[in-house]
XYZ file of C-alpha atoms in Angstrom:
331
model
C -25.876 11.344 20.082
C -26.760 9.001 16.904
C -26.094 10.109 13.365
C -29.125 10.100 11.711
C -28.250 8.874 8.378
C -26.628 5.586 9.911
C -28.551 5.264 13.551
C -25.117 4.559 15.035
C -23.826 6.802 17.705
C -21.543 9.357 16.644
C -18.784 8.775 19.142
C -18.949 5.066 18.025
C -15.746 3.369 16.769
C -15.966 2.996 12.982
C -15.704 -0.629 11.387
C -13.221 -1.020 8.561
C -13.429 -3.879 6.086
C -10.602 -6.182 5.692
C -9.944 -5.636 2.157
C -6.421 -8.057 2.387
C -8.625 -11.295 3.003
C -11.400 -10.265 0.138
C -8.446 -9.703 -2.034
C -6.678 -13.174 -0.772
C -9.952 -14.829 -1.468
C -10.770 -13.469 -5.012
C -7.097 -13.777 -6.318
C -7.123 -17.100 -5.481
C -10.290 -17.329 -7.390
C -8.927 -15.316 -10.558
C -6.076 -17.946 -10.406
C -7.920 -20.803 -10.814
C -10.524 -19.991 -13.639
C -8.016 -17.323 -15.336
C -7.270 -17.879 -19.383
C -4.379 -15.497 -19.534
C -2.352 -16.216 -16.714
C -1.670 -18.638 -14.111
C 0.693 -19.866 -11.292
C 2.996 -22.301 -12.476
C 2.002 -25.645 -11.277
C 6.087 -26.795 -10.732
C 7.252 -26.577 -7.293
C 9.190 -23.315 -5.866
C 12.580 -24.282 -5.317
C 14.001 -23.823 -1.676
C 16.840 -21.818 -2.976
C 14.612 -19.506 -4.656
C 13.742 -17.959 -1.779
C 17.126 -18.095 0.075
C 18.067 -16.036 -3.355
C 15.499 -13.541 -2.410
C 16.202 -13.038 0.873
C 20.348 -11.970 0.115
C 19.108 -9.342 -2.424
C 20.870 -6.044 -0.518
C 18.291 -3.630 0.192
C 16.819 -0.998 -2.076
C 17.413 2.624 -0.238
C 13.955 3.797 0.437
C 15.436 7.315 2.042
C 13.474 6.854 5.228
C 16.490 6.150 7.129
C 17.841 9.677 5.938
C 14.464 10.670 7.523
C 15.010 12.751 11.184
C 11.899 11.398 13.250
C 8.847 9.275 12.762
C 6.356 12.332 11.839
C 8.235 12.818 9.514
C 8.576 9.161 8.064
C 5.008 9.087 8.358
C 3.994 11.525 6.306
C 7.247 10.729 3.513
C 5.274 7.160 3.013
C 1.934 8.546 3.218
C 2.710 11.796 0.752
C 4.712 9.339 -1.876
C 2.645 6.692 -2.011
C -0.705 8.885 -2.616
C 1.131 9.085 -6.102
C 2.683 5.889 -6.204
C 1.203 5.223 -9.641
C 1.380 5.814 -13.626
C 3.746 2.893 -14.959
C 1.820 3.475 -17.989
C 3.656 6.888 -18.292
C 6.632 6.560 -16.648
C 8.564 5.741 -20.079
C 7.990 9.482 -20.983
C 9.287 10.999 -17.724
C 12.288 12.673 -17.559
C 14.637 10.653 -15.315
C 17.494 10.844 -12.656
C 20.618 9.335 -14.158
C 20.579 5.598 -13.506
C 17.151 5.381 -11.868
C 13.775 4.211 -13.040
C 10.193 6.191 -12.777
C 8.907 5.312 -9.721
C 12.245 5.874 -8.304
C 13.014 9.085 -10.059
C 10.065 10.476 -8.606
C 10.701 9.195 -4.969
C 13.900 10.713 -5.187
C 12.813 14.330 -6.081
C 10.186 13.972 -3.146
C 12.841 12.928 -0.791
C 14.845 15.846 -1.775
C 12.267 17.865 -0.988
C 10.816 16.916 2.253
C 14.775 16.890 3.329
C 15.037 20.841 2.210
C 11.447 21.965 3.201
C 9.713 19.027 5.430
C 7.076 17.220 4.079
C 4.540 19.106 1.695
C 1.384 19.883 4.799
C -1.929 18.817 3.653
C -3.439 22.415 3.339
C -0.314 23.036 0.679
C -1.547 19.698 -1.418
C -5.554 21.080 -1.415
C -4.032 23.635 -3.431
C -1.784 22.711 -5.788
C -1.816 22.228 -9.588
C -0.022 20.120 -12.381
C 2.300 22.748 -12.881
C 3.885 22.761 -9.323
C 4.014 18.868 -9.627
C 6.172 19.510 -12.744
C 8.214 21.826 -11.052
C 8.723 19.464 -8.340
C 9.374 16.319 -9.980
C 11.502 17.909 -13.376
C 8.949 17.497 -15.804
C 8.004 19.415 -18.929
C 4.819 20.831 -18.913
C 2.731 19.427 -22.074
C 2.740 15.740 -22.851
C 2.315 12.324 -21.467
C 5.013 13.476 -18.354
C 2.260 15.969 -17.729
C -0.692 14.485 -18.200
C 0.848 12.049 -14.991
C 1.663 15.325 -13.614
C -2.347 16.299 -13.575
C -3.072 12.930 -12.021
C -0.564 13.501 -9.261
C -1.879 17.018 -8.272
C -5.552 15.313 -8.484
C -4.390 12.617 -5.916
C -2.475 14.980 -3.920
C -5.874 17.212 -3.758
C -7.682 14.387 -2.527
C -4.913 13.622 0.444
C -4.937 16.782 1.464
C -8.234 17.370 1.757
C -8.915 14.203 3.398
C -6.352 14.562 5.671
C -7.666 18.207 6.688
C -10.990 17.529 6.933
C -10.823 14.481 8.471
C -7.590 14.140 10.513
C -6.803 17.886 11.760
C -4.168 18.262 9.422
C -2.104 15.583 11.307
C -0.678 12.680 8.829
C -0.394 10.422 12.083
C -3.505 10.972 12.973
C -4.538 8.572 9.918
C -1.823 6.005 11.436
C -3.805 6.123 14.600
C -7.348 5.855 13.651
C -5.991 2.116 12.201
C -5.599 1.044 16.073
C -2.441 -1.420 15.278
C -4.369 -3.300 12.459
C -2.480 -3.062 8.920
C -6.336 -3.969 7.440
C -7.911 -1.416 9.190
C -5.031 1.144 7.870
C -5.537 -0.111 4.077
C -9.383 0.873 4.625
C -8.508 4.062 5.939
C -6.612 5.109 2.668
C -9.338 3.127 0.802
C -11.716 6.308 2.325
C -9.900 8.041 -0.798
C -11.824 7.822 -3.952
C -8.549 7.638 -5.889
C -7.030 5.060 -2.974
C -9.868 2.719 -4.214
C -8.320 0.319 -6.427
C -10.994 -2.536 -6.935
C -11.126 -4.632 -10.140
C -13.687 -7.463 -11.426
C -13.155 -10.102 -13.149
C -16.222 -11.492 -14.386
C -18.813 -11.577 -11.872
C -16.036 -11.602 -9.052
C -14.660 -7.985 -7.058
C -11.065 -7.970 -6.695
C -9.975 -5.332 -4.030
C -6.290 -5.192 -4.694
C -5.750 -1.628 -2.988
C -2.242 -1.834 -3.923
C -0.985 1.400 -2.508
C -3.071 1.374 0.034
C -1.255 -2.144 1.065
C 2.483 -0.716 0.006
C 1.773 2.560 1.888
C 0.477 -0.251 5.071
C 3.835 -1.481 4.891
C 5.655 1.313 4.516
C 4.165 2.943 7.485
C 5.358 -0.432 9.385
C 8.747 0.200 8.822
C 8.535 4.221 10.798
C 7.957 4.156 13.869
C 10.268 4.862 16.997
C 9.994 3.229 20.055
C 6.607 4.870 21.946
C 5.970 6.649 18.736
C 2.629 5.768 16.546
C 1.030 2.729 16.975
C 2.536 -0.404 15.513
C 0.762 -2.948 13.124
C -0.208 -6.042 15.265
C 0.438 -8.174 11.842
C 1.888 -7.980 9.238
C 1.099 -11.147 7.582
C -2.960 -9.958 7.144
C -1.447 -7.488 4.113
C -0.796 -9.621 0.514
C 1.628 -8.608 -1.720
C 1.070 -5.612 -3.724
C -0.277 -5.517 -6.894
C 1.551 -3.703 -9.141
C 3.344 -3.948 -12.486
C 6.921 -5.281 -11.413
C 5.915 -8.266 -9.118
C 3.875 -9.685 -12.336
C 7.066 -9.004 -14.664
C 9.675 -10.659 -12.253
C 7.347 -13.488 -11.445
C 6.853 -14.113 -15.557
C 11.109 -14.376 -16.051
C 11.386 -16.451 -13.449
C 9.374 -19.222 -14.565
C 6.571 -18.684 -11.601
C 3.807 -17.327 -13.618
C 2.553 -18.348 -16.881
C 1.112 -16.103 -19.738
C -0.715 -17.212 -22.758
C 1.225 -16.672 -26.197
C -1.134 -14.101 -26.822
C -0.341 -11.633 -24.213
C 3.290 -12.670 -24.078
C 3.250 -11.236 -27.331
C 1.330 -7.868 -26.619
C 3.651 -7.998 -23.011
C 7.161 -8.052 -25.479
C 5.944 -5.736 -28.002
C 5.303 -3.677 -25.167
C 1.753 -2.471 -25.726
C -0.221 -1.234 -22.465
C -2.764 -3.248 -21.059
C -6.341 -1.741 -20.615
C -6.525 -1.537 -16.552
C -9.861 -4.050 -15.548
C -9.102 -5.852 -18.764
C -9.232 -9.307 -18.155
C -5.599 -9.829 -18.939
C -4.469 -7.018 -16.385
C -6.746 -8.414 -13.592
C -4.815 -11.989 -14.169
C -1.666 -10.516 -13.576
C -2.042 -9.033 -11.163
C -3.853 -11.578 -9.164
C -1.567 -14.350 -10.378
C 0.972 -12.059 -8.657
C -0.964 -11.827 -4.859
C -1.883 -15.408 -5.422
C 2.201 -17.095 -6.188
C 3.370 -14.527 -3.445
C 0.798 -16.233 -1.185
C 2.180 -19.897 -2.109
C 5.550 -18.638 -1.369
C 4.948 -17.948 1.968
C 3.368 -20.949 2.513
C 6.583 -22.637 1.542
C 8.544 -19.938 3.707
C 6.716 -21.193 6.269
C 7.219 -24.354 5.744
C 10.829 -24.542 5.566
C 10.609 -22.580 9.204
C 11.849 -19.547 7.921
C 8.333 -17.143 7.744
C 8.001 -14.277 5.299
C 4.849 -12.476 4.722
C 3.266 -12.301 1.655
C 3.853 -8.504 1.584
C 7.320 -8.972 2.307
C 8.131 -11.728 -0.534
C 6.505 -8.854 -2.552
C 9.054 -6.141 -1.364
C 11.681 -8.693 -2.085
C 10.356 -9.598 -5.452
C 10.430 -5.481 -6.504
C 13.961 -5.082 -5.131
C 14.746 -8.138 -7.233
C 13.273 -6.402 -10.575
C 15.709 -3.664 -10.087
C 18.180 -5.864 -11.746
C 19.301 -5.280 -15.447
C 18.021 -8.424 -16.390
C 14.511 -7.513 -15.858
C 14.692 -3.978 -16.983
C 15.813 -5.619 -20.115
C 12.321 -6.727 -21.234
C 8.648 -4.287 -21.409
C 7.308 -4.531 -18.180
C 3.220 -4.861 -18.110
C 2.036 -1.186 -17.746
C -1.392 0.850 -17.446
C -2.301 3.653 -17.054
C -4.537 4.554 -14.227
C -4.281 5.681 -10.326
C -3.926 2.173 -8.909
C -0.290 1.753 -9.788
């Protein structure tokens, strides 16, 4: 049978763009023509990276998780609402945690009482539930990221129902192995879609689509879901943090201008042309870094210099200056 609208057979496997290379072309692009920001020309200093590789690791919760299903659809559930640095300073936190991590840990909780929310339950639900859910009041900026997280949880759940059967592997397994193929399948999201321009040049930085990639890498059991073939096709994620620990540490370069607006900590338009340098400044030094990893004989991926790089801003030094922020669904 063809489908008419396409003339390709129904049962046909569907193609997925690689988003990771597009994105590892244009930031490389940004990089060299940005005004804003830019790599630091100096070389990266062997030790940095021995530096970054003792950090002790961040606890995620997935190994408090009982089975891969489960793990599964923990990373896939948070990281559909792995986004709103521009309003985490309003949330109301866990003692001695940050935003993003305030909000992991209330999901965590829950998935260990209940299971994971199902995708027919997050079709449903509103802003108020979120609140209920994550602590927050119910009026305000906190809730205003509260309506943004029931709108991307809507869209998961539907997706996942209509598309998948209901079955949060199920999007695991339509990515065959490949961790570009899986960022295109949560780029099949409207609100997954996290493409920027600058200038004349598209920028598809699908940052949670990529952190959700590598989260999912990090789940399975033996015989259990497909693994990712390679890692080392995913960039580093784009978020806020990377930019902000890359900045202090000498490896990215802002103009005085938006070092100014970054200290004073004013949010950045997202797509503004400052934004868009950052965070391709950020993909493009994580992708010289592993060059050098490599290098030296010791390999680590571009999206794992990135991991190391967020566990790194968890630090007090870096907490003790504005991070970038925006508001918006892409991080």
């Amino acid at each position: 049978m063809t489908d008419q609208t396409t003339g390709v057979a129904a049962d046909a496997p569907r193609t997925y763009p690689d988003h990771p290379a597009a994105l590892r072309v244009a930031a490389a692009a940004v990089a060299a023509r940005a005004t804003h920001v830019r790599p630091s020309s100096r070389p990266v200093d062997a030790g940095y990276l021995d530096e970054l590789r003792r950090r002790p690791p961040v606890e995620s919760g997935l190994s408090r998780l009982p089975d891969e299903r489960t793990r599964v659809g923990f990373v896939i559930v948070r990281d559909a609402i792995n986004f709103g640095s521009g309003l985490h300073p309003h949330l109301v936190k866990l003692p001695g945690l940050s935003g993003a991590r305030t909000i992991g840990q209330h999901l965590l909780d829950r998935v260990l009482r209940q299971g994971v929310p199902d995708p027919a339950y997050l079709a449903g639900l509103d802003a108020h539930a979120c609140a209920e859910l994550f602590g927050q009041p119910t009026r305000g900026p906190a809730f205003t990221l509260m309506t943004m997280f029931a709108t991307a949880w809507n869209e998961l759940g539907a997706y996942t129902r209509d598309r998948f059967g209901g079955e949060y592997p199920a999007l695991v397994e339509e990515a065959a192995g490949s961790p570009a193929r899986m960022v295109a399948v949560l780029a099949g999201m409207p609100h997954w879609r996290d493409v920027s321009r600058h200038g004349d040049l598209a920028v598809p930085f699908h940052k949670r689509a990529q952190l959700a990639t590598y989260g999912l890498s990090l789940c399975h059991d033996p015989g259990g879901t497909r693994r990712f073939t390679d890692l080392g096709r995913l960039t580093a994620f784009a978020d806020n943090l990377i930019p902000h620990v890359l900045i202090e540490d000498g490896l990215l370069e802002v103009s005085a201008e938006l070092a100014d607006a970054l200290r004073a900590g004013r949010p950045l338009e997202h797509g503004s042309a400052p934004e868009v340098e950052l965070r391709a400044g950020a993909v493009e030094v994580c992708e010289r870094l592993a060059r050098r990893a490599a290098a030296d004989g010791d390999p680590l991926h571009p999206v794992e210099l990135a991991s190391l790089l967020w566990k790194r801003g968890q630090q007090p030094r870096y907490k003790a200056t504005p991070r970038p922020r925006s508001v918006s669904f892409a991080y």
